[in-house]
mmCIF file of C-alpha atoms and ligand atoms in Angstrom:
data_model
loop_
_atom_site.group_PDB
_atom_site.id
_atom_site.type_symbol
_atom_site.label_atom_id
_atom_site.label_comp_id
_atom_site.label_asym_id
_atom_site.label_seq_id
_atom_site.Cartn_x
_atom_site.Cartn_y
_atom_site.Cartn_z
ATOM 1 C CA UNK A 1 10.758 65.455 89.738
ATOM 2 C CA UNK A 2 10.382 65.372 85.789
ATOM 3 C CA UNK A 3 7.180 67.566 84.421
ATOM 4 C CA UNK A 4 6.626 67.099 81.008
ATOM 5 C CA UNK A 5 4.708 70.580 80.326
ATOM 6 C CA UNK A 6 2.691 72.012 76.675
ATOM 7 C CA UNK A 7 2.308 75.185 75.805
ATOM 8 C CA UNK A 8 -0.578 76.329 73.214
ATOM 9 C CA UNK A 9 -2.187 79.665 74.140
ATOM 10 C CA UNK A 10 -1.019 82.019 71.411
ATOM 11 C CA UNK A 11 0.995 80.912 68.565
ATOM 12 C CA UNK A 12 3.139 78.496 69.152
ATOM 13 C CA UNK A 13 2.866 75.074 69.739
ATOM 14 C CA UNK A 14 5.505 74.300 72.448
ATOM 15 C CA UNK A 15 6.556 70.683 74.790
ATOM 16 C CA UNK A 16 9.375 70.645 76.894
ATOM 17 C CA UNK A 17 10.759 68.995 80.246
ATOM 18 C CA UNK A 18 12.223 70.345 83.525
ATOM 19 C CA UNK A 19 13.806 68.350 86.020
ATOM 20 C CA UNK A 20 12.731 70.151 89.505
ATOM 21 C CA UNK A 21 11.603 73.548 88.338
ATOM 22 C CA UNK A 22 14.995 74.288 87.162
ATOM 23 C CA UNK A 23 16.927 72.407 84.701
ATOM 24 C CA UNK A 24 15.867 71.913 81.186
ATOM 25 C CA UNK A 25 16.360 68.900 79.763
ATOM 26 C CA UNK A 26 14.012 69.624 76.607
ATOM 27 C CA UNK A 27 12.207 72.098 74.902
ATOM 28 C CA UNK A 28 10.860 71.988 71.666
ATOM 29 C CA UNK A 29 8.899 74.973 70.017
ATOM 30 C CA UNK A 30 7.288 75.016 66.775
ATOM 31 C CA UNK A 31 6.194 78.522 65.516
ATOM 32 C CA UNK A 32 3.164 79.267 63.302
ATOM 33 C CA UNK A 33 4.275 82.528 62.774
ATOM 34 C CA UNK A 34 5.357 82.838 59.513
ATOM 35 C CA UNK A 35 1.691 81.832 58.378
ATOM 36 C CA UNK A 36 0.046 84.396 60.924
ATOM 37 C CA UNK A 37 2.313 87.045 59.075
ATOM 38 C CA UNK A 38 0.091 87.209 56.243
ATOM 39 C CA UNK A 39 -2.627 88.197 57.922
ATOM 40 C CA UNK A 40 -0.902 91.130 59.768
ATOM 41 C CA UNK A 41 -1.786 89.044 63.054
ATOM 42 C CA UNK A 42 -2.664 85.695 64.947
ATOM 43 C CA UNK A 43 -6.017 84.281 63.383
ATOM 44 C CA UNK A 44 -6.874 82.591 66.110
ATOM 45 C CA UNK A 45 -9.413 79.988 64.155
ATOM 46 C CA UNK A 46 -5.780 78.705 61.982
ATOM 47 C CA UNK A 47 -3.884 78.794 65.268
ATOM 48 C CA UNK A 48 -5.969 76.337 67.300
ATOM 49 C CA UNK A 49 -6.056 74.072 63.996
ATOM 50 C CA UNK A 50 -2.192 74.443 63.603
ATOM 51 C CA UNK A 51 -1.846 73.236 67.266
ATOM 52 C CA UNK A 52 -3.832 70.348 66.743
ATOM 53 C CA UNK A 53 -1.880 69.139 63.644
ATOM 54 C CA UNK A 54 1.632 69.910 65.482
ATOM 55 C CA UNK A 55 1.106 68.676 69.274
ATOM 56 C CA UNK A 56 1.894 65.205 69.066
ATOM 57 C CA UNK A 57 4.781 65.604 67.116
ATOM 58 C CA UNK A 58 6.278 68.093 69.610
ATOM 59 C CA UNK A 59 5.724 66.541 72.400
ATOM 60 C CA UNK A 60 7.192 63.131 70.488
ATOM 61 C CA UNK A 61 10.195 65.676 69.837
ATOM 62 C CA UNK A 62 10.350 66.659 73.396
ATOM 63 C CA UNK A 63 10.518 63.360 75.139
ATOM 64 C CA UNK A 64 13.233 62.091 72.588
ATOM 65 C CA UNK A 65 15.619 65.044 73.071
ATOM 66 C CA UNK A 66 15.662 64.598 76.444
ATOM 67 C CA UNK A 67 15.812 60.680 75.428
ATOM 68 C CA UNK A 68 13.491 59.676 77.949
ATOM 69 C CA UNK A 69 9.787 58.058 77.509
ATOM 70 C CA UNK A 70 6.807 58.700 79.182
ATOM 71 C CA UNK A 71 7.317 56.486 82.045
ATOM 72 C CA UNK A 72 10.194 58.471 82.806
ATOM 73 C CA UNK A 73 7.606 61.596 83.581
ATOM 74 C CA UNK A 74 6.395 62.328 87.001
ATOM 75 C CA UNK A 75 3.387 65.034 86.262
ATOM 76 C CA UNK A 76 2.208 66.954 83.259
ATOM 77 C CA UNK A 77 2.145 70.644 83.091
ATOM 78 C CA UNK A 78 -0.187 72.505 80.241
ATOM 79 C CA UNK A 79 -0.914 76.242 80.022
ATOM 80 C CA UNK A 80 -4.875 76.156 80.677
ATOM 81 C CA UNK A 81 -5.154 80.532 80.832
ATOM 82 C CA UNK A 82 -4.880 82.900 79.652
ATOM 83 C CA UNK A 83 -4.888 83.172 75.932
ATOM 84 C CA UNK A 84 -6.731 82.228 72.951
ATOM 85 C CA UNK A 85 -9.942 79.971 74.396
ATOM 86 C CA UNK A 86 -9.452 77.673 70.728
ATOM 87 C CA UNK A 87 -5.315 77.533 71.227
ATOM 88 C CA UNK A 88 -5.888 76.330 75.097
ATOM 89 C CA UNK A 89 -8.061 74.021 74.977
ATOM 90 C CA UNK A 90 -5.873 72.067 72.494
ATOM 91 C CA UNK A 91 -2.964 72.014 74.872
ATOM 92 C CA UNK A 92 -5.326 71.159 77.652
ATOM 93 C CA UNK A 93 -7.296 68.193 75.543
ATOM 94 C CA UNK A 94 -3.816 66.832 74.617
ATOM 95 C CA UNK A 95 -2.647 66.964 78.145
ATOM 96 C CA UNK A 96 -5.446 65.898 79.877
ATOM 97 C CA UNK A 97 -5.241 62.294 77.689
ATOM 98 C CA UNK A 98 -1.343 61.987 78.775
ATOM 99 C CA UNK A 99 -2.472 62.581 81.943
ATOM 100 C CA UNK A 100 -5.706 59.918 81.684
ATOM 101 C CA UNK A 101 -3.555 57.983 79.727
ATOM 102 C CA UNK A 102 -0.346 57.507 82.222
ATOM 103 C CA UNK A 103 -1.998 58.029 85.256
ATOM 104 C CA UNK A 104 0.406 60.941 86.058
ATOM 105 C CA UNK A 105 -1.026 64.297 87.931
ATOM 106 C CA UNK A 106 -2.400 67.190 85.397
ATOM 107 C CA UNK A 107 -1.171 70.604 86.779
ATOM 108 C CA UNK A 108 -2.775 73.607 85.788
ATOM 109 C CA UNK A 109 -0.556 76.604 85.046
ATOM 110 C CA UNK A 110 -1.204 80.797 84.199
ATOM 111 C CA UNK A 111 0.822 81.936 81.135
ATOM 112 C CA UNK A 112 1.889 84.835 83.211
ATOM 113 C CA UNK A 113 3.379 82.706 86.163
ATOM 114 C CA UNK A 114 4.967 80.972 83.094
ATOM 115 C CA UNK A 115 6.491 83.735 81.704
ATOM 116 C CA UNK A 116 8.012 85.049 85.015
ATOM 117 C CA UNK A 117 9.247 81.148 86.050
ATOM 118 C CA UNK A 118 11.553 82.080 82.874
ATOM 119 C CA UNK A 119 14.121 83.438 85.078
ATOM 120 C CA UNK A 120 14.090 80.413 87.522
ATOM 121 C CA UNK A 121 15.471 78.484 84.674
ATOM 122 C CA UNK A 122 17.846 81.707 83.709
ATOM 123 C CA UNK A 123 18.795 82.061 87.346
ATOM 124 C CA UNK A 124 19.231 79.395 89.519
ATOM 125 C CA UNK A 125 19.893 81.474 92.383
ATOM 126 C CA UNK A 126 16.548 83.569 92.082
ATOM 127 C CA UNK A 127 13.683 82.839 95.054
ATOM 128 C CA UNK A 128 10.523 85.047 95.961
ATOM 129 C CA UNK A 129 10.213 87.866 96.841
ATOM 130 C CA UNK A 130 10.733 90.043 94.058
ATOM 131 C CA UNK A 131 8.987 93.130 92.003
ATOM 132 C CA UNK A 132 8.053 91.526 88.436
ATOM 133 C CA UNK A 133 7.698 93.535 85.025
ATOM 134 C CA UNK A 134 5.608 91.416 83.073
ATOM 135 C CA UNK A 135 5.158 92.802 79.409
ATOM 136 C CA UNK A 136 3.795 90.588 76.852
ATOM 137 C CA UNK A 137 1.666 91.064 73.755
ATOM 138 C CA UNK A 138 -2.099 90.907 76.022
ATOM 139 C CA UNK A 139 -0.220 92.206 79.470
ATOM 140 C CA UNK A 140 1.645 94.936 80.992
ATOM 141 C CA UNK A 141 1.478 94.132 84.891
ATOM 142 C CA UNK A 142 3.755 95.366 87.894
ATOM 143 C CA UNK A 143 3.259 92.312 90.098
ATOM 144 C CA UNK A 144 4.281 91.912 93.745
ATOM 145 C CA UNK A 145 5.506 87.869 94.086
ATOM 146 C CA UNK A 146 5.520 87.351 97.357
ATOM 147 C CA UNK A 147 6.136 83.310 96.767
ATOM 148 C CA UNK A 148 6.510 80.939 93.377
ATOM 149 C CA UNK A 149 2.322 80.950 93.573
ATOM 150 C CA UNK A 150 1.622 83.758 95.348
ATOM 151 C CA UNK A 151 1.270 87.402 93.806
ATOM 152 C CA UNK A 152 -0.133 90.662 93.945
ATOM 153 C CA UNK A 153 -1.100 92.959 91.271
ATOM 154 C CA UNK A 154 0.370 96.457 91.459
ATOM 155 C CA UNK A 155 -0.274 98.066 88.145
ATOM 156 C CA UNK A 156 -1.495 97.291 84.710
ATOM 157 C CA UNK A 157 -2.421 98.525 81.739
ATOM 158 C CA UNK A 158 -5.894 100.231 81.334
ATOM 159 C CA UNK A 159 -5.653 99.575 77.610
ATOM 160 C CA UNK A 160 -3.301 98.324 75.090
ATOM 161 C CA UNK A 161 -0.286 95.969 76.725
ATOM 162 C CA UNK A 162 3.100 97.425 75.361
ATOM 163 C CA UNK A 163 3.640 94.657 73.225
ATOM 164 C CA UNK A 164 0.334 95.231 71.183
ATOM 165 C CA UNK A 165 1.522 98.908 71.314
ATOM 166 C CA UNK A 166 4.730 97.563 69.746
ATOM 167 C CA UNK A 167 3.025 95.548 67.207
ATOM 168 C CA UNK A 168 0.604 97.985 66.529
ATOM 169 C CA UNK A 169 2.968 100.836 66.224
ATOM 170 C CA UNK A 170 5.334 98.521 63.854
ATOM 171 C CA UNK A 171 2.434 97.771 61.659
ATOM 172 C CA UNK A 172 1.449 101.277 60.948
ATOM 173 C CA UNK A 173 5.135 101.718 59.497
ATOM 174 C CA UNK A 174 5.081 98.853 57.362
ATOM 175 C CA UNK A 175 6.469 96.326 59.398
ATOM 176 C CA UNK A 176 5.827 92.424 58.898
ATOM 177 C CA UNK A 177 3.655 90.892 62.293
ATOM 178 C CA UNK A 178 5.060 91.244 64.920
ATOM 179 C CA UNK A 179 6.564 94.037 64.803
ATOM 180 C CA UNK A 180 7.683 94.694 68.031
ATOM 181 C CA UNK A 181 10.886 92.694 67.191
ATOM 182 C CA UNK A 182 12.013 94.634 64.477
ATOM 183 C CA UNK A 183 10.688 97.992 65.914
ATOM 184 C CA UNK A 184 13.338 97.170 68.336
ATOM 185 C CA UNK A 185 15.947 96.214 65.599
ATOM 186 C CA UNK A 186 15.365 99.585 63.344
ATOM 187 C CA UNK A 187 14.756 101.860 66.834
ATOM 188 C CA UNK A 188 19.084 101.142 67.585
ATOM 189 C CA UNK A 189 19.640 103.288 64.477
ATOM 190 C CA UNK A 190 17.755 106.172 65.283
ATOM 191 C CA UNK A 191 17.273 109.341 67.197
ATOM 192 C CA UNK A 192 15.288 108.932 69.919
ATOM 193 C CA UNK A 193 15.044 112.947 70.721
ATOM 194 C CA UNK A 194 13.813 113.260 67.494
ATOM 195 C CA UNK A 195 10.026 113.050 67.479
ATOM 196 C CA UNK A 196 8.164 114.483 70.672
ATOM 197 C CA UNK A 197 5.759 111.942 71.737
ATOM 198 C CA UNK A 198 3.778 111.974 74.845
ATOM 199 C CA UNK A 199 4.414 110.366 78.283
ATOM 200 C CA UNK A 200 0.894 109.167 79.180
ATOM 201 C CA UNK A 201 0.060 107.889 83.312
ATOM 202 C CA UNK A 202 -3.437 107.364 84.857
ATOM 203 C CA UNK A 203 -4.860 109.709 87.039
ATOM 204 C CA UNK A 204 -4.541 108.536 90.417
ATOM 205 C CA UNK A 205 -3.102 105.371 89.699
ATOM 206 C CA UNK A 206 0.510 105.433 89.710
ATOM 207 C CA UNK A 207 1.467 102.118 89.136
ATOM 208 C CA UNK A 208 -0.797 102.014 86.117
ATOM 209 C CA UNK A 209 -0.225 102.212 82.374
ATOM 210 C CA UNK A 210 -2.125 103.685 79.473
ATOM 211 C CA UNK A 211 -0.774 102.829 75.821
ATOM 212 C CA UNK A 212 -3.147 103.481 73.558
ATOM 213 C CA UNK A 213 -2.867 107.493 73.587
ATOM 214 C CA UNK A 214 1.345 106.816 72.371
ATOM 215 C CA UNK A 215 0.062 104.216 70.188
ATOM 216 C CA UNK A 216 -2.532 106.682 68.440
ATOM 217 C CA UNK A 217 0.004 109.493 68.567
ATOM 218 C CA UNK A 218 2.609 107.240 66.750
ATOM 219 C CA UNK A 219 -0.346 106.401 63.773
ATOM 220 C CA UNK A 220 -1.517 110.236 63.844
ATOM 221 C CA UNK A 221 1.738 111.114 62.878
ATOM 222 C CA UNK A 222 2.766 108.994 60.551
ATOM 223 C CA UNK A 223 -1.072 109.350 58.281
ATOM 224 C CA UNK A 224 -0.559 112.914 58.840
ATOM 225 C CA UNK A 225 2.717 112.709 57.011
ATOM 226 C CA UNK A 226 1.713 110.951 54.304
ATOM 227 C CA UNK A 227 -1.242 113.525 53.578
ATOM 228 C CA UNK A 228 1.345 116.052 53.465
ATOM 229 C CA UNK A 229 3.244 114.247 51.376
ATOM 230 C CA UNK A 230 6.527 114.488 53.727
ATOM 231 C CA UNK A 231 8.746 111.098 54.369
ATOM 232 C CA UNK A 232 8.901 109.655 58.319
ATOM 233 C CA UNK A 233 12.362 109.150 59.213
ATOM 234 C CA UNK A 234 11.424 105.923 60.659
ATOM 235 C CA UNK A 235 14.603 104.805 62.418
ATOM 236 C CA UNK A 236 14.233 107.889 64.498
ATOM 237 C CA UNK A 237 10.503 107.576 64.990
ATOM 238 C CA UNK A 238 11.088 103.750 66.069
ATOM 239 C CA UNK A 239 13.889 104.779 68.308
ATOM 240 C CA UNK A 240 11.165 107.754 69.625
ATOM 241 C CA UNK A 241 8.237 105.728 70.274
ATOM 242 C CA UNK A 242 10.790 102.684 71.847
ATOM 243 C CA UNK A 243 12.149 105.077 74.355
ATOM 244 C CA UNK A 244 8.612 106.660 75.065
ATOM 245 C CA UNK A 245 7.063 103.277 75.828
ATOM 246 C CA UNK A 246 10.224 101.703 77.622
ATOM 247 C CA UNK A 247 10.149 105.031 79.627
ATOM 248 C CA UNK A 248 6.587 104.761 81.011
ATOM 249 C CA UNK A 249 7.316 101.197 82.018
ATOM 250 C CA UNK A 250 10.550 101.866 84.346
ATOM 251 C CA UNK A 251 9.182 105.162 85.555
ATOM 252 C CA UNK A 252 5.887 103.047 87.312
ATOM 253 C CA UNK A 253 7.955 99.811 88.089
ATOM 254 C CA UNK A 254 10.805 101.990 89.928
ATOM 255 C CA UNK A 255 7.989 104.386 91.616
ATOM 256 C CA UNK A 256 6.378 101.162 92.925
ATOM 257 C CA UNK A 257 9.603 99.651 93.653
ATOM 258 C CA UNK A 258 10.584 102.452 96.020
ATOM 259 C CA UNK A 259 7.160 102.876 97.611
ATOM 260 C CA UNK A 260 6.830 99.218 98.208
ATOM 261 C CA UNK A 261 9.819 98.450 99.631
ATOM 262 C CA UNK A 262 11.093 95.765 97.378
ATOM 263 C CA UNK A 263 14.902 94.681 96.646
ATOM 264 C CA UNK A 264 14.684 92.479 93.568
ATOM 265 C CA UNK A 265 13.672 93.579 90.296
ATOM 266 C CA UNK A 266 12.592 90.784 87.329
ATOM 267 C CA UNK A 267 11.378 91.789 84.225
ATOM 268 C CA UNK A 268 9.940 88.613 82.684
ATOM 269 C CA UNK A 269 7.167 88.010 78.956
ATOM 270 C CA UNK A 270 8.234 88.664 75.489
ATOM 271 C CA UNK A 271 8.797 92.162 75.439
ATOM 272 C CA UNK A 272 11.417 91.665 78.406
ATOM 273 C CA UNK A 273 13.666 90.517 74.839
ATOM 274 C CA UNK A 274 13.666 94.671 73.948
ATOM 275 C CA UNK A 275 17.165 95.790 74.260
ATOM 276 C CA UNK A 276 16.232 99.287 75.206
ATOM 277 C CA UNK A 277 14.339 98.103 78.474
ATOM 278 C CA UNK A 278 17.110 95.373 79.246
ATOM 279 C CA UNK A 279 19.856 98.270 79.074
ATOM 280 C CA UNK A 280 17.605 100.882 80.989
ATOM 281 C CA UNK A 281 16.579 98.084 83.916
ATOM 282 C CA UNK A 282 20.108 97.364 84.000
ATOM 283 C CA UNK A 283 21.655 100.810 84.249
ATOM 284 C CA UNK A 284 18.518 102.463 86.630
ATOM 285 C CA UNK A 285 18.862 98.870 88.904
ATOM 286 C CA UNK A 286 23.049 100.170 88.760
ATOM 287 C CA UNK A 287 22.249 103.371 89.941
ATOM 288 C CA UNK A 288 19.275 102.388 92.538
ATOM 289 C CA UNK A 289 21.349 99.087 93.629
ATOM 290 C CA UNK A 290 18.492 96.574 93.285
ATOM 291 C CA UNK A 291 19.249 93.179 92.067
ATOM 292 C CA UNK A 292 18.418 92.708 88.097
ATOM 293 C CA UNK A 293 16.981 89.527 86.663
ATOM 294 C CA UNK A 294 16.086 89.401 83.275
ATOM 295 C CA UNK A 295 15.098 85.892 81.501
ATOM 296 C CA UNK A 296 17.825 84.488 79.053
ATOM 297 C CA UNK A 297 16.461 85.724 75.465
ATOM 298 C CA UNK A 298 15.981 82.179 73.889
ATOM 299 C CA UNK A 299 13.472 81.879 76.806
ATOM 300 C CA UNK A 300 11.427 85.703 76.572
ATOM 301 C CA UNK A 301 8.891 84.926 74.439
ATOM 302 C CA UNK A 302 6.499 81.912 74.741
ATOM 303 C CA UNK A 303 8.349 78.460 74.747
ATOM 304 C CA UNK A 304 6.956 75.374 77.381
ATOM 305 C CA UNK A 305 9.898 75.442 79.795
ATOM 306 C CA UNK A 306 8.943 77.965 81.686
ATOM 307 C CA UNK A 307 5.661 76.290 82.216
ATOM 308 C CA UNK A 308 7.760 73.109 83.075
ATOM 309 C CA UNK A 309 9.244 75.318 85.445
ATOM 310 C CA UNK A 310 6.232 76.896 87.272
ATOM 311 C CA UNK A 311 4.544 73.406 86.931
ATOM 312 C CA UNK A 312 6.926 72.274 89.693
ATOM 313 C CA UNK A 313 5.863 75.552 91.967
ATOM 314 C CA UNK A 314 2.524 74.624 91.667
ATOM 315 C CA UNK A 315 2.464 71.101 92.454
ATOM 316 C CA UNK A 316 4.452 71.302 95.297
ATOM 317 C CA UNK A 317 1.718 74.223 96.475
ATOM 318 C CA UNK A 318 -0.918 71.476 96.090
ATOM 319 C CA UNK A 319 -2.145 72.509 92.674
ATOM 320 C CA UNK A 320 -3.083 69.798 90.993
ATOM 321 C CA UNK A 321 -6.052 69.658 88.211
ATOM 322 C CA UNK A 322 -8.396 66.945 88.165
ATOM 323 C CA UNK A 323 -9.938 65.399 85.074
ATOM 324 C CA UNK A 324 -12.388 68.232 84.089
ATOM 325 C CA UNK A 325 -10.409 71.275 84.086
ATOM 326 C CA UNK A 326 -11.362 73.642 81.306
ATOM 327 C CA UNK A 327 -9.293 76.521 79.280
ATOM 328 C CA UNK A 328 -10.041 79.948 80.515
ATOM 329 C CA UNK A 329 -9.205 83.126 78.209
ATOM 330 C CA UNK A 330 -9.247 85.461 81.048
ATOM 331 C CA UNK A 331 -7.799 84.727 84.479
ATOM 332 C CA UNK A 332 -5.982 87.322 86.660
ATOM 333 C CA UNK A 333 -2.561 86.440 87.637
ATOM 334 C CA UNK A 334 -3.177 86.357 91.422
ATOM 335 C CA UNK A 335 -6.331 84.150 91.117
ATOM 336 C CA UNK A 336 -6.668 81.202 93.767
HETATM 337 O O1 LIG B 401 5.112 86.883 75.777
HETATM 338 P P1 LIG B 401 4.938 86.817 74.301
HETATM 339 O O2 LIG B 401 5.876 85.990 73.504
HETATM 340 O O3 LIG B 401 3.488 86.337 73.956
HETATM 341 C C1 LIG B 401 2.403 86.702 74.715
HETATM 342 O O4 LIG B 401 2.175 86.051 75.767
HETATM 343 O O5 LIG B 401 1.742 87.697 74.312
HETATM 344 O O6 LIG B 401 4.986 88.325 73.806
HETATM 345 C C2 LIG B 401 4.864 88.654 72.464
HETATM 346 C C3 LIG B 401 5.002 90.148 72.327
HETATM 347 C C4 LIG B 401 4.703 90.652 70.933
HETATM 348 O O7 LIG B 401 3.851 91.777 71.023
HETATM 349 C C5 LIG B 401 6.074 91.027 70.405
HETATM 350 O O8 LIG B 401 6.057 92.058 69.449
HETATM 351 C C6 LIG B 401 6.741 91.497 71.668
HETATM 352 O O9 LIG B 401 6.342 90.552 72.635
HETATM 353 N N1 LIG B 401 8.218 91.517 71.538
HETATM 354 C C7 LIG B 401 8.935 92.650 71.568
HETATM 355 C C8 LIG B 401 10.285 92.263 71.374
HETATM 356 N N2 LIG B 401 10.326 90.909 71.243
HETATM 357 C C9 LIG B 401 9.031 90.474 71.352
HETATM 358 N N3 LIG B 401 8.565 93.924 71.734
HETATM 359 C C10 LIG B 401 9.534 94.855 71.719
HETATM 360 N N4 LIG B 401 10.853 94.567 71.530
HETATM 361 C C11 LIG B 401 11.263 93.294 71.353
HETATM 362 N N5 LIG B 401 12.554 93.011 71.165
HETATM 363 ZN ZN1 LIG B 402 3.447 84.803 76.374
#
């Protein structure tokens, strides 16, 4: 089964087709990034109107690489939550016409799912059950998958996700949006000992994360610095605030790994691309002999593959979209 699948709910304007959940035989991803980076951030008014003006031509693009037309498509995928309400809904709009338009089924997928479906296409081998680290710019979730469309949350974040941390941490030392990238880049020439930052968890929630105290600590220190008039060494403050962050996430996932019973660990959204966390999953899942999976790089952050991918997982649960189906900004992982 071919699923021709469109991606729109941040920043990047994305088309691509999967043969049967698992092989790619397109993907096409056009970035708006570059113009977001003058702002310091997605505007999310010039990203809906940049998704508009790219769509057709990448899902044009995405059909011809994998040289086949649109007769040659089975279903159509599209990202309909969550994300930006004005990004969605022109993924959903465009894909809803295919769908009108060829008579193929519309199947509704959750960014999230997406971004964990990126290791079905990185791992063939890989099935439910697993434990799942999803950490992306909006979400920081420990999530139970019990089947391809059927999870539990364990933990989340009670503020900031850790890639808005990232960003937000990145920003305050001058970094261009998003920073989380090259916090990671400048953070493998530092000292991570160096700065003393704290280790925050949630009271009674031990699964749970809480960013925003690191993230303030990070800015406090760096503006009280500057009204000293003394210089940040910021490789080793990146490297601190990296291994801080990365810290808090294995120390819940591996807690709820050993309380829950589980044997598979996948770490899955664009942070999963921070070398720091893919060397400390690997070496902790070494030492506690679980099974690693972390997506392929070129598919971490958001790309329409991996909604392709969990496309297939869906239909063949029976989830198939009729003609009205809306965008939704906010929609929990494990809704039904
Ligand atoms: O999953 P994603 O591409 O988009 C969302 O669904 O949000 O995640 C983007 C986030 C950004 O905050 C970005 O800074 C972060 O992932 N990110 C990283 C790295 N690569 C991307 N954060 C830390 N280290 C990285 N190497
Ligand atoms: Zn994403």
């Amino acid at each position: 089964m071919k699923i021709l699948a469109i991606e729109s709910s941040c920043d990047e304007t994305a088309a691509a087709i999967v043969e049967d959940g698992r092989k790619v035989l397109s993907s096409v991803v056009a970035s708006q990034v570059e113009e977001h980076r003058l702002y310091g951030g997605v505007v999310p008014e010039i990203a809906s109107r940049r998704h508009a003006e790219a769509i057709s031509s990448v899902v044009r693009e995405a059909l011809s690489e994998a040289q086949l037309t649109l007769d040659d498509i089975d279903a159509i995928g599209v990202t309909f939550a969550p994300g930006l309400i004005g990004a969605l809904l022109v993924g959903v709009n465009f894909a809803k016409g295919l769908s009108l338009a060829t008579g193929k089924p519309l199947i509704p997928v959750h960014h999230l799912r997406s971004h964990i479906a990126a290791n079905y296409l990185t791992h063939q081998e890989l099935k439910p059950p697993f434990l799942c680290l999803v950490v992306s710019g909006g979400h920081s979730h420990i999530v139970e998958v019990e089947d391809y469309t059927k999870m539990r949350v364990i933990g989340e974040t009670r503020d900031d996700a850790a890639g808005e941390a990232f960003d937000k941490a990145a920003r305050t030392m001058g970094m261009p949006y998003p920073g989380g990238v090259e916090l990671d880049k400048v953070a493998e020439f530092g000292d991570d000992s160096a700065y003393i930052l704290p280790h925050p968890t949630v009271a009674d929630s031990p699964y749970d994360f809480s960013f925003s105290g690191l993230k303030t600590a990070v800015i406090n220190l760096i503006h009280n610095a500057e009204q000293k008039g003394e210089e940040i060494h910021k490789e080793n403050l990146c490297a601190s605030f990296r291994k801080a962050v990365v810290g808090c996430l294995t120390d819940n996932l591996f807690k709820a790994a050993e309380d829950l019973g589980a044997e598979t660990i996948v770490a899955a959204g664009g942070v999963s691309a921070n070398a720091l966390l893919r060397r400390e999953l690997t070496r902790i899942c070494d030492e506690k002999k679980f099974p690693l999976y972390v997506p392929a790089l070129s598919l971490c952050g958001d790309n329409a593959a991996m909604v392709a991918s969990q496309a297939y997982y869906e239909y063949m649960s029976g989830n198939v979209a009729s003609s009205d189906l809306n965008a939704v900004a906010t929609l929990p992982i494990d809704y039904r």
